[in-house]
Coordinates of C-alpha atoms in Angstrom, one line a residue:
M24 CA -0.2 0.3 -0.1
S25 CA 1.7 3.2 -1.3
I26 CA 0.4 6.2 1.6
I27 CA 2.0 9.5 2.1
F28 CA 0.8 10.6 5.4
M29 CA -1.1 13.9 5.0
D30 CA -2.8 16.9 7.9
N31 CA -5.4 18.5 5.7
D32 CA -9.1 17.5 5.8
S33 CA -12.0 18.0 3.7
V34 CA -15.6 17.9 3.9
F35 CA -17.9 15.8 1.9
P36 CA -21.9 15.6 1.7
K37 CA -23.8 12.9 3.8
W38 CA -23.6 9.8 2.7
N39 CA -27.0 7.3 3.5
L40 CA -25.6 4.0 4.1
R41 CA -29.0 2.4 4.4
Q42 CA -28.8 2.8 0.6
A43 CA -25.3 1.6 -0.2
F44 CA -25.7 -1.4 2.3
G45 CA -29.0 -3.9 0.3
S46 CA -30.3 -7.1 1.8
W47 CA -28.0 -9.7 -0.1
F48 CA -27.8 -12.4 2.4
G49 CA -24.3 -13.8 1.9
K50 CA -22.5 -10.0 1.5
A51 CA -24.6 -8.5 4.2
M52 CA -23.9 -11.7 6.6
R53 CA -20.5 -10.2 6.8
N54 CA -21.4 -6.5 6.6
R55 CA -23.0 -6.9 10.0
C56 CA -19.8 -6.8 11.3
L57 CA -19.0 -6.7 15.0
S58 CA -16.1 -4.9 16.2
I59 CA -15.5 -0.5 17.4
L60 CA -11.6 6.5 22.2
V61 CA -4.9 10.1 23.9
Y62 CA -3.3 7.9 22.0
L63 CA -3.4 7.1 26.1
T64 CA -1.8 3.5 24.8
L65 CA 1.9 3.7 23.4
P66 CA 2.0 1.5 20.0
C67 CA 0.8 -1.7 20.1
L68 CA 3.0 -4.0 18.4
L69 CA 4.1 -6.7 21.0
M70 CA 4.9 -9.8 20.7
A71 CA 1.5 -12.5 21.7
Q72 CA 1.2 -13.6 25.4
P73 CA -0.6 -16.8 26.4
V74 CA -4.3 -16.2 27.1
K75 CA -4.7 -14.7 30.6
E76 CA -7.2 -12.4 33.0
V77 CA -6.6 -8.9 33.6
V78 CA -8.4 -7.5 35.7
N79 CA -10.0 -3.8 35.9
K80 CA -10.7 -1.8 38.5
D81 CA -13.9 -3.5 39.4
Q82 CA -12.4 -6.7 39.4
T83 CA -13.9 -7.4 36.6
P84 CA -11.8 -9.8 33.7
S85 CA -11.1 -7.8 31.0
V86 CA -12.8 -8.9 27.4
V87 CA -10.6 -9.2 24.4
L88 CA -13.1 -10.7 21.9
A89 CA -12.8 -11.8 18.5
Y90 CA -15.7 -12.6 15.8
V91 CA -15.0 -15.8 14.4
T92 CA -16.7 -17.2 11.5
S93 CA -18.3 -20.3 10.0
W94 CA -17.5 -19.5 6.7
S95 CA -13.7 -18.2 6.8
H96 CA -10.2 -21.0 7.3
G97 CA -7.9 -21.8 9.6
L98 CA -7.9 -21.4 12.9
P99 CA -7.7 -18.2 15.2
D100 CA -4.8 -17.5 17.3
P101 CA -5.9 -17.8 21.2
A102 CA -2.8 -16.1 23.0
E103 CA -4.2 -12.7 21.5
L104 CA -7.6 -13.5 22.7
T105 CA -10.0 -13.7 26.1
H106 CA -13.4 -14.7 24.0
I107 CA -14.8 -15.9 20.6
N108 CA -18.0 -15.5 19.3
Y109 CA -18.5 -18.1 16.6
A110 CA -20.6 -16.9 14.2
F111 CA -23.4 -18.0 13.8
G112 CA -26.1 -19.8 14.3
H113 CA -29.6 -19.1 13.1
V114 CA -33.1 -19.6 14.5
N115 CA -34.6 -22.7 12.7
K116 CA -37.5 -23.0 10.4
Q117 CA -39.7 -24.3 13.0
F118 CA -38.9 -21.3 15.8
N119 CA -38.3 -23.0 18.3
G120 CA -34.1 -24.6 18.0
I121 CA -31.0 -23.1 16.7
N122 CA -29.2 -24.6 13.4
V123 CA -25.4 -24.1 13.7
S124 CA -23.6 -23.4 10.5
N125 CA -21.0 -25.7 9.8
P126 CA -20.9 -27.3 13.3
E127 CA -17.2 -29.4 12.5
R128 CA -15.8 -26.0 12.4
L129 CA -17.3 -24.8 15.7
R130 CA -15.8 -28.1 17.2
E131 CA -12.6 -27.6 15.8
I132 CA -12.3 -24.1 17.5
V133 CA -13.7 -25.2 20.8
R134 CA -11.1 -27.7 21.0
L135 CA -8.4 -25.2 21.1
K136 CA -9.4 -24.7 24.6
K137 CA -7.3 -28.0 25.4
K138 CA -4.4 -25.8 25.2
Y139 CA -5.9 -22.6 26.4
P140 CA -8.2 -23.6 29.0
A141 CA -9.2 -19.5 29.9
L142 CA -10.6 -19.2 26.5
K143 CA -14.1 -18.8 26.5
I144 CA -16.1 -19.8 23.3
C145 CA -19.7 -18.3 22.7
L146 CA -22.4 -19.4 20.1
S147 CA -23.6 -16.3 18.4
V148 CA -27.2 -16.5 16.8
G149 CA -28.3 -14.4 14.1
G150 CA -26.5 -12.0 12.6
W151 CA -27.6 -9.2 10.2
G152 CA -30.7 -11.0 7.7
S153 CA -31.1 -13.8 10.0
G154 CA -34.7 -14.0 10.8
G155 CA -37.4 -16.3 12.8
F156 CA -36.3 -13.9 16.1
S157 CA -39.7 -12.4 16.1
E158 CA -42.3 -15.1 15.6
M159 CA -39.8 -17.8 18.0
A160 CA -40.0 -14.7 20.6
A161 CA -43.5 -14.2 20.7
D162 CA -45.2 -17.4 21.4
S163 CA -44.1 -18.7 24.5
Q164 CA -44.0 -22.3 23.9
H165 CA -41.4 -21.5 20.8
R166 CA -39.4 -19.5 22.9
N167 CA -38.8 -21.7 25.9
T168 CA -38.0 -24.1 23.5
F169 CA -35.3 -22.3 21.9
A170 CA -33.9 -21.3 25.6
R171 CA -33.5 -24.8 26.4
D172 CA -32.1 -25.9 22.9
C173 CA -29.2 -22.9 23.8
A174 CA -28.7 -24.7 26.7
G175 CA -28.3 -28.1 24.2
K176 CA -26.1 -26.7 22.6
I177 CA -23.4 -25.2 25.2
T178 CA -23.6 -29.1 26.5
D179 CA -23.6 -30.0 22.7
F180 CA -20.6 -28.1 21.9
Q181 CA -18.9 -27.5 25.1
L182 CA -19.6 -23.8 24.8
D183 CA -19.1 -21.5 27.5
G184 CA -22.3 -19.5 26.7
I185 CA -24.4 -18.0 23.9
D186 CA -24.7 -14.1 21.8
I187 CA -27.3 -13.3 21.1
D188 CA -27.5 -11.1 17.8
W189 CA -31.5 -10.3 16.4
E190 CA -30.8 -7.3 13.9
Y191 CA -33.2 -5.5 15.1
P192 CA -35.9 -6.3 17.2
T193 CA -39.1 -4.1 16.0
S194 CA -37.2 -3.3 13.0
S195 CA -37.1 -4.9 9.3
I196 CA -34.2 -3.0 7.9
A197 CA -32.5 -6.5 7.3
K198 CA -35.7 -7.6 5.5
I199 CA -36.2 -10.0 8.4
S200 CA -40.1 -10.2 9.9
A201 CA -40.7 -8.2 12.9
S202 CA -43.1 -6.5 15.2
A203 CA -43.8 -3.9 17.8
E204 CA -44.0 -6.8 20.8
D205 CA -40.3 -7.5 19.7
T206 CA -38.7 -5.2 22.2
K207 CA -41.0 -6.5 25.2
N208 CA -40.8 -10.3 23.8
F209 CA -36.5 -9.7 23.8
T210 CA -36.5 -9.4 27.4
L211 CA -38.6 -12.7 27.7
L212 CA -36.4 -14.3 25.6
M213 CA -33.2 -12.8 27.3
Q214 CA -34.6 -13.9 30.7
A215 CA -35.4 -17.3 29.4
I216 CA -32.0 -18.3 27.9
R217 CA -30.6 -17.4 31.6
S218 CA -32.9 -19.5 33.1
A219 CA -32.4 -22.4 31.2
I220 CA -28.6 -22.0 30.9
G221 CA -28.7 -21.2 34.4
P222 CA -26.2 -18.4 36.1
D223 CA -22.7 -19.8 35.3
K224 CA -22.9 -19.5 31.9
L225 CA -21.9 -16.5 29.9
L226 CA -25.0 -14.4 28.2
T227 CA -24.4 -12.1 25.9
L228 CA -26.0 -9.7 22.6
A229 CA -24.8 -7.3 20.5
S230 CA -26.6 -4.3 20.1
V231 CA -26.8 -1.2 17.6
A232 CA -24.7 1.8 18.0
G233 CA -27.5 3.8 19.2
A234 CA -28.8 1.5 21.2
K235 CA -32.2 1.3 19.8
Y236 CA -34.3 -1.6 19.7
I237 CA -34.2 -3.0 23.3
N238 CA -35.0 -2.2 27.0
F239 CA -31.7 -2.3 28.8
K240 CA -32.8 -1.7 31.9
A241 CA -34.9 -4.8 31.6
I242 CA -32.3 -7.5 31.1
V243 CA -29.2 -5.6 32.5
A244 CA -29.5 -8.3 35.1
V245 CA -29.4 -11.5 33.0
V246 CA -27.0 -10.3 30.6
D247 CA -22.8 -10.7 31.3
F248 CA -22.1 -8.2 29.1
V249 CA -23.2 -5.9 25.8
N250 CA -21.4 -5.7 22.9
I251 CA -21.9 -2.3 21.1
M252 CA -21.2 -2.3 17.5
A253 CA -19.8 0.8 17.2
Y254 CA -19.4 0.6 13.5
D255 CA -21.2 0.8 9.8
M256 CA -22.2 4.3 11.5
A257 CA -21.3 5.9 8.0
A258 CA -19.2 4.9 4.6
A259 CA -16.8 6.6 2.7
P260 CA -16.8 9.8 2.4
H261 CA -17.7 9.4 6.3
H262 CA -16.2 7.5 9.0
H263 CA -17.9 4.3 10.0
S264 CA -16.2 3.9 13.5
G265 CA -15.5 7.4 14.4
L266 CA -14.3 8.0 18.0
F267 CA -15.7 11.8 18.4
R268 CA -17.1 13.7 16.1
S269 CA -15.4 15.8 13.3
S270 CA -16.3 17.1 9.4
H271 CA -16.8 13.6 8.3
S272 CA -18.7 12.0 10.9
G273 CA -21.3 10.1 10.1
H274 CA -25.3 10.3 12.3
I275 CA -23.3 9.2 15.5
T276 CA -19.6 8.3 17.0
V277 CA -18.4 5.4 18.7
D278 CA -18.3 8.1 22.2
E279 CA -21.8 9.0 21.6
A280 CA -22.8 4.7 21.1
V281 CA -21.1 4.3 24.8
K282 CA -22.9 7.5 26.2
A283 CA -26.0 6.1 24.5
H284 CA -25.7 2.3 26.3
I285 CA -24.9 4.3 29.7
A286 CA -28.0 6.2 29.4
A287 CA -30.2 3.3 28.1
G288 CA -29.2 1.5 31.6
I289 CA -26.1 -0.7 31.2
P290 CA -23.4 0.1 33.6
T291 CA -20.0 0.7 32.0
D292 CA -18.0 -2.7 33.0
K293 CA -21.0 -4.3 31.3
L294 CA -20.2 -2.4 28.1
V295 CA -18.0 -4.2 25.4
L296 CA -16.9 -1.6 22.4
G297 CA -16.7 -3.2 19.0
M298 CA -14.2 -2.1 16.4
P299 CA -14.2 -3.0 12.6
F300 CA -11.8 -5.0 10.9
Y301 CA -12.8 -3.9 7.3
G302 CA -13.4 -0.4 5.8
H303 CA -15.9 1.5 3.6
G304 CA -14.9 2.1 0.2
T305 CA -16.3 4.3 -2.5
G306 CA -15.1 5.5 -5.9
E307 CA -12.3 3.0 -6.8
V308 CA -12.3 0.9 -3.5
A309 CA -15.0 -1.6 -2.7
S310 CA -17.7 -0.5 -0.7
Y311 CA -16.9 -3.5 1.9
I312 CA -12.7 -4.4 2.0
D313 CA -11.4 -6.1 4.2
Y314 CA -8.0 -4.6 6.1
K315 CA -5.7 -6.8 4.9
D316 CA -6.9 -6.1 1.9
I317 CA -6.7 -2.6 2.6
L318 CA -2.8 -2.4 2.8
K319 CA -3.0 -4.2 -1.1
L320 CA -4.2 -0.9 -2.6
K321 CA -1.8 1.3 -4.6
G322 CA -1.4 5.3 -5.3
L323 CA -3.8 6.5 -1.9
K324 CA -2.6 8.8 0.6
E325 CA -3.4 8.4 4.4
H326 CA -5.1 10.8 6.6
W327 CA -5.5 11.3 10.2
D328 CA -8.3 12.8 11.2
D329 CA -7.5 13.9 14.7
S330 CA -10.7 15.2 15.6
A331 CA -12.2 11.7 15.0
K332 CA -8.8 9.9 16.3
V333 CA -9.5 7.5 12.5
P334 CA -7.6 7.3 9.8
F335 CA -9.3 7.9 6.0
L336 CA -7.4 7.4 2.5
T337 CA -7.7 9.8 -0.5
D338 CA -7.4 9.1 -3.9
T339 CA -5.5 11.2 -6.3
A340 CA -7.8 14.0 -7.2
G341 CA -8.1 14.0 -3.3
H342 CA -11.0 13.0 -3.1
F343 CA -12.0 10.8 1.1
V344 CA -12.1 6.9 -1.1
C345 CA -12.2 4.8 2.2
T346 CA -12.7 4.5 5.7
Y347 CA -11.2 1.9 7.9
E348 CA -8.8 1.6 11.3
N349 CA -5.4 1.2 11.8
P350 CA -3.4 0.6 14.5
K351 CA -3.1 4.0 15.6
S352 CA -7.2 3.7 16.3
I353 CA -7.1 0.9 17.4
G354 CA -4.9 2.3 20.1
V355 CA -6.7 5.3 20.9
K356 CA -10.0 3.0 21.1
C357 CA -8.2 0.4 24.0
A358 CA -7.3 3.8 25.7
Y359 CA -10.9 5.4 26.0
I360 CA -12.0 1.7 27.0
K361 CA -9.6 1.8 29.2
A362 CA -10.2 6.0 30.7
Q363 CA -14.2 4.9 30.1
G364 CA -14.1 1.9 32.8
L365 CA -15.4 -0.8 29.7
R366 CA -15.3 -4.4 30.0
G367 CA -13.0 -4.5 27.3
A368 CA -13.1 -4.9 23.6
M369 CA -14.3 -6.8 20.6
Y370 CA -14.0 -6.8 17.2
W371 CA -15.5 -8.2 13.4
D372 CA -13.8 -10.2 11.8
Y373 CA -11.0 -12.2 12.8
S374 CA -10.0 -13.5 9.5
A375 CA -10.0 -9.5 7.9
D376 CA -6.8 -8.5 10.0
S377 CA -3.5 -8.5 8.2
Q378 CA -1.4 -12.0 7.8
D379 CA 0.4 -10.8 10.8
G380 CA -2.1 -10.5 13.0
T381 CA -2.0 -6.1 12.9
L382 CA -4.9 -5.4 14.3
R383 CA -5.3 -7.9 17.0
K384 CA -2.3 -7.3 18.3
A385 CA -3.1 -3.9 18.6
V386 CA -6.2 -4.4 20.8
Y387 CA -4.7 -7.1 22.7
N388 CA -1.7 -5.1 24.1
G389 CA -4.1 -2.2 23.8
I390 CA -6.8 -3.9 26.2
M391 CA -4.6 -6.3 28.5
Q392 CA -0.9 -5.1 28.7
K393 CA -0.3 -3.3 32.0
Q394 CA 0.6 0.2 31.6
K395 CA 2.7 0.4 34.7
S396 CA 5.3 -1.0 32.5
L397 CA 5.7 1.4 30.0
A398 CA 7.2 4.5 30.6
P399 CA 5.5 7.3 31.1
L400 CA 3.2 9.1 28.5
F401 CA 4.4 11.9 29.7
S402 CA 6.3 14.2 32.6
V403 CA 5.0 17.6 34.2
L404 CA 6.3 19.2 37.2
A405 CA 4.3 21.4 39.7
F406 CA 5.4 24.4 41.6
F407 CA 3.3 25.3 44.7
S408 CA 3.7 27.9 48.1
A409 CA 0.8 26.7 50.5
N410 CA 1.7 29.2 53.1
F411 CA -0.7 32.4 52.4
D412 CA -4.6 32.4 52.1
P413 CA -6.4 29.5 53.6
A414 CA -8.4 28.8 50.3
H415 CA -5.0 28.9 48.0
I416 CA -3.3 26.0 50.6
S417 CA -6.5 24.4 50.1
F418 CA -6.0 24.2 46.3
A419 CA -2.8 23.3 46.2
H420 CA -3.2 20.3 48.6
E421 CA -6.2 19.3 46.6
A422 CA -4.6 19.7 43.6
N423 CA -1.8 17.7 44.6
K424 CA -3.9 15.0 45.6
W425 CA -6.2 15.2 42.4
F426 CA -2.8 15.4 39.9
S427 CA -1.7 12.2 41.8
Q428 CA -4.4 10.1 41.2
Q429 CA -4.7 11.0 37.5
A430 CA -1.2 10.1 36.7
E431 CA -1.8 7.0 38.4
K432 CA -4.8 6.1 36.4
Y433 CA -3.9 7.7 32.7
H434 CA 0.0 7.0 33.1
F435 CA 2.0 10.0 33.0
R436 CA 4.4 11.2 35.7
Y437 CA 3.1 13.9 38.4
D438 CA 6.1 15.4 40.7
S439 CA 5.4 18.6 42.7
T440 CA 7.7 21.1 44.8
K441 CA 8.0 23.8 46.9
D442 CA 11.4 24.7 45.7
W443 CA 11.0 27.1 43.5
N444 CA 14.4 27.4 42.0
R445 CA 14.6 24.3 40.4
L446 CA 13.5 26.4 37.6
N447 CA 16.7 27.7 37.3
D448 CA 18.5 23.6 37.0
T449 CA 18.4 23.3 33.3
A450 CA 18.8 19.4 33.9
T451 CA 16.2 19.0 36.1
L452 CA 13.4 20.5 33.7
S453 CA 14.7 19.1 30.4
Q454 CA 12.6 15.7 32.2
Y455 CA 9.1 17.4 32.1
Q456 CA 7.0 18.3 28.9
A457 CA 5.3 20.8 31.6
V458 CA 5.4 22.4 34.8
L459 CA 2.4 24.0 37.1
F460 CA 2.2 27.2 38.9
L461 CA -0.5 26.0 41.6
D462 CA -0.5 29.2 43.7
N463 CA 1.9 31.6 43.8
T464 CA 4.3 33.1 40.7
P465 CA 8.4 31.8 40.8
P466 CA 10.4 34.3 42.9
P467 CA 12.4 37.0 40.4
A468 CA 16.0 34.9 40.3
T469 CA 14.1 32.0 38.4
H470 CA 12.2 34.2 36.0
A471 CA 15.2 34.6 33.5
A472 CA 15.2 30.3 33.3
F473 CA 11.1 29.8 33.1
E474 CA 11.2 32.0 29.9
K475 CA 14.2 30.4 28.8
Y476 CA 12.2 26.4 29.4
M477 CA 9.0 28.3 27.5
R478 CA 10.7 29.8 24.5
N479 CA 12.6 26.5 23.8
G480 CA 9.2 24.5 24.0
G481 CA 8.8 24.0 27.4
G482 CA 5.3 23.4 28.6
F483 CA 2.6 25.3 31.3
L484 CA -0.2 25.5 33.1
G485 CA -0.9 28.1 35.8
F486 CA -3.9 28.6 38.2
H487 CA -5.7 31.4 39.4
V488 CA -2.8 33.2 41.7
S489 CA -0.6 32.4 39.2
A490 CA -1.4 35.6 37.5
F491 CA -2.1 37.8 39.8
N492 CA -0.1 41.1 40.5
D493 CA -0.7 44.8 40.7
R494 CA 2.9 45.1 39.0
P495 CA 3.0 43.6 35.9
Q496 CA 6.2 46.2 35.2
S497 CA 7.9 44.0 37.6
W498 CA 8.1 41.2 35.3
D499 CA 7.0 42.3 32.0
W500 CA 6.9 39.2 29.8
Y501 CA 5.2 37.2 32.0
F502 CA 2.5 39.1 32.6
N503 CA 2.3 41.9 29.6
Q504 CA 3.6 39.7 27.1
F505 CA 3.6 35.9 28.4
L506 CA -0.2 35.8 29.7
G507 CA -0.8 39.1 28.3
C508 CA -3.6 40.1 30.5
G509 CA -1.8 42.8 32.6
A510 CA -2.7 44.0 36.0
Y511 CA -5.5 42.2 38.4
K512 CA -8.4 45.0 38.3
G513 CA -10.5 42.9 40.8
N514 CA -12.4 40.0 41.5
T515 CA -16.1 38.0 43.0
W516 CA -16.8 37.5 46.1
R517 CA -18.0 35.0 47.8
P518 CA -16.3 32.4 45.6
T519 CA -19.5 31.2 43.6
A520 CA -20.1 28.8 40.8
A521 CA -20.3 30.0 37.7
V522 CA -21.9 28.9 33.6
L523 CA -18.5 28.6 31.0
K524 CA -19.2 29.0 27.9
V525 CA -16.3 27.4 25.2
D526 CA -15.2 30.7 22.8
D527 CA -13.2 27.8 20.5
T528 CA -14.3 24.9 20.1
S529 CA -11.6 23.7 17.8
H530 CA -8.7 23.6 20.2
A531 CA -7.7 20.1 21.6
V532 CA -8.5 21.3 25.3
T533 CA -11.9 22.4 24.4
R534 CA -13.2 20.5 21.2
H535 CA -15.1 18.0 23.5
L536 CA -16.2 19.6 26.1
P537 CA -20.4 20.6 26.5
R538 CA -20.4 24.4 25.0
K539 CA -21.5 25.3 28.8
F540 CA -21.1 23.6 32.1
K541 CA -21.4 25.0 35.3
S542 CA -17.8 25.4 37.3
A543 CA -16.9 24.4 41.0
P544 CA -17.2 27.0 42.8
N545 CA -14.5 30.1 42.6
E546 CA -13.0 33.8 42.7
W547 CA -13.1 35.4 39.4
Y548 CA -10.7 37.6 38.4
K549 CA -10.7 40.4 35.7
W550 CA -7.7 42.2 33.8
E551 CA -6.3 45.3 33.5
K552 CA -6.1 44.1 29.1
D553 CA -8.7 43.4 26.7
L554 CA -7.6 39.6 26.1
R555 CA -10.1 39.6 23.3
I556 CA -8.3 42.1 20.8
N557 CA -4.3 40.7 21.5
P558 CA -3.7 38.6 18.2
D559 CA -1.5 36.3 20.2
I560 CA -4.3 34.9 22.6
D561 CA -7.2 32.7 21.7
V562 CA -9.8 33.0 24.6
L563 CA -11.0 29.4 25.2
L564 CA -13.4 29.7 27.9
S565 CA -15.6 32.8 29.2
I566 CA -18.2 33.2 31.8
D567 CA -21.5 32.9 30.4
S568 CA -23.9 36.0 30.6
T569 CA -26.6 33.3 32.5
S570 CA -24.1 33.1 35.4
F571 CA -25.0 37.2 36.5
P572 CA -25.2 38.5 39.0
L573 CA -22.1 36.5 39.7
G574 CA -20.8 36.9 43.4
T575 CA -22.4 37.8 46.5
G576 CA -21.1 40.3 48.0
P577 CA -21.2 42.2 50.5
K578 CA -19.6 44.7 48.6
Q579 CA -21.4 45.4 46.1
F580 CA -18.1 45.6 43.4
E581 CA -17.5 42.1 44.0
I582 CA -20.8 41.3 42.4
W583 CA -20.4 41.2 38.6
H584 CA -23.7 41.7 36.9
S585 CA -22.6 42.0 33.4
G586 CA -19.6 42.1 31.1
D587 CA -16.5 40.2 29.0
Y588 CA -14.5 37.7 31.6
P589 CA -12.3 35.1 30.0
V590 CA -11.3 32.8 32.3
V591 CA -9.0 29.7 30.2
W592 CA -6.9 31.0 27.5
T593 CA -3.2 30.3 25.6
N594 CA -1.1 32.0 24.2
R595 CA -0.6 31.1 20.5
K596 CA 3.6 31.6 20.7
Y597 CA 3.7 29.5 23.6
R598 CA 2.7 25.8 24.7
M599 CA 0.7 27.2 27.2
L600 CA -2.4 27.6 29.4
Y601 CA -3.9 29.8 32.1
V602 CA -6.9 28.7 34.2
N603 CA -8.6 31.6 36.3
M604 CA -10.0 28.5 38.7
G605 CA -8.1 27.7 41.9
H606 CA -9.6 29.0 45.0
N607 CA -11.8 26.9 47.1
D608 CA -14.2 28.5 49.6
M609 CA -13.2 28.2 53.3
D610 CA -15.3 28.8 56.7
Y611 CA -13.5 32.2 56.8
E612 CA -16.1 33.0 59.9
H613 CA -15.5 29.4 61.4
R614 CA -19.6 28.8 60.8
F615 CA -19.1 25.2 61.1
G616 CA -16.0 24.6 63.8
L617 CA -12.6 26.2 64.8
T618 CA -10.6 25.9 61.5
D619 CA -10.9 27.4 58.3
S620 CA -12.6 24.3 56.5
T621 CA -12.8 23.8 53.0
L622 CA -16.1 24.2 51.4
S623 CA -15.9 23.7 48.1
H624 CA -13.2 22.1 45.8
T625 CA -12.0 23.0 42.8
F626 CA -12.1 19.6 41.2
S627 CA -15.9 18.8 41.8
S628 CA -17.0 19.9 38.6
Q629 CA -16.5 16.8 36.1
A630 CA -16.1 19.1 32.6
Q631 CA -13.7 21.1 34.7
C632 CA -12.2 18.6 35.8
Q633 CA -12.2 17.0 32.0
M634 CA -10.5 20.3 30.8
I635 CA -7.7 20.5 33.1
L636 CA -7.4 16.7 32.3
N637 CA -7.1 17.8 28.7
A638 CA -4.7 20.3 28.9
L639 CA -2.3 18.3 30.1
F640 CA -2.0 15.7 27.9
W641 CA -2.3 18.6 25.0
L642 CA 0.8 19.9 27.0
G643 CA 2.4 16.6 27.4
G644 CA 2.3 16.3 23.6
Q645 CA -0.5 13.4 23.5
P646 CA -4.1 13.9 22.4
V647 CA -6.5 14.3 24.6
T648 CA -8.6 11.9 26.6
L649 CA -12.2 12.0 27.3
A650 CA -12.0 10.1 30.2
G651 CA -14.6 12.1 33.0
P652 CA -12.0 12.0 35.6
A653 CA -13.3 11.6 39.1
R654 CA -14.1 14.3 41.2
T655 CA -12.2 14.6 45.0
D656 CA -14.8 14.4 47.2
G657 CA -18.3 15.1 46.7
I658 CA -17.8 18.3 48.0
T659 CA -19.2 20.4 45.3
G660 CA -20.7 23.7 47.0
R661 CA -23.7 24.2 44.4

């Protein structure tokens, strides 16, 4: 495959996926493909290891699941799998049992368990265009007989469970019979199967990306996990499995699919994210094309969509001609799975991979690899003083705790120090991609060293007091040029939450944030200079007008009733971000005790936490993660 890496994106008109994929059963059976987001994972081309159980944070074994088809050849390598779903069995013509396609191939695959006893193998019943479900599930006798046959097939083939792939209850889009009662009957079917196979066998299902057609809350107690078919969501010239939104997105993204399933009632530890080992093409590229055949294409250019976190190919005229996955996008999705606390990954299908197993290795290593054995993704050094104002001291300690937790979770290095003179140590600073100023600015003796660090490509994240000053001429470069704000000109009081609006939706730090969100309580600053007219400054967040009046006083000038107040911005000449947040509310009046106890916490706002974590990964040279970092202690002050 001749590939040249390009950065530019093109915008194409929307394309109707449903019109492109007809109902021809043989081809459609392949098109149902089950599979699936920064760079939180490293390149995943390591040697395969024997199957073993890796346990996630809830002590639930992680899943790496491949769909293996009845019509493909050769045996899968269980060294890179935890689960195999054999595709397919079908509802029989009497609507009371299962016909297994190519049963001898299934028995051959089950024999792999002799060498890999931890491997789980399930029979997947259904697939695109596979009918009979509606008739079977609607009749209590047929339904119960079918459930008993599920148990029988488990015994006969020595399986570990059943996977139901009804595409889809109440829908005839796959040219199968459907009824308005299908959703209710699907629930009854899953309950009947669980009763028949018992509590120790696996019962799973495949679900369309949008989480439609099924009452998940009614079945969540009887299923082990749900395989999200997070693909076929569009076709070239759009991404069919884009992780996040971009100009090439279809009607839904992978991230939106996950959120839809969570909203529908499935906990994250019962969600397995599907990835496609195939692409969709247009023009000179086939409408359905295995990854192994994509590698053989000539004369095309590969692009990386950094918003969607997936690649695509263009022809010599620059037209988007193929949407697919590669090891890089698989790695990002695996990192997303870990960050979201999902159960694991699955893919359709095993035989579509390259001969050397490039994609399946990426999946296995991305999910099963223990990150502690890897080098940190990046390193940050935080400076703090914690020696003036109870609110600033409270924030500094909270920040050190929170950043340490995130470093452990997302595998970066976080160090903190009260020794501001370490800014003068070139050897020390060279180890860190970014420095943080938590609650102060550095002493004059370090100013030149910090300026040199930033001019040479260092990263900076400053909070609240790091921009406070009444004499900006004392460090002209920092306050007037670098931060661009000049002198401090006032603040709100008491610390209160504000509704923040995203001013720049294209920046990596804010791209995936809600357009508006409520912050944690904070003392808000205003500045001498108008940041909006500075061509070097990019305002990312500001206070939304719905926040006014902001502050409670008692002094009237501490209550803002209108105005434009940027709170997060970057200087385009540097890798830097200033965040106005960082002042907790305190019990200064000792209403609740004898000490200045903390009444609110800066890291209590989920969206605000996400923004700060995004900033760290951006400064660290890594794609941002939409992990939804945990709040510290639940005290919100709101």
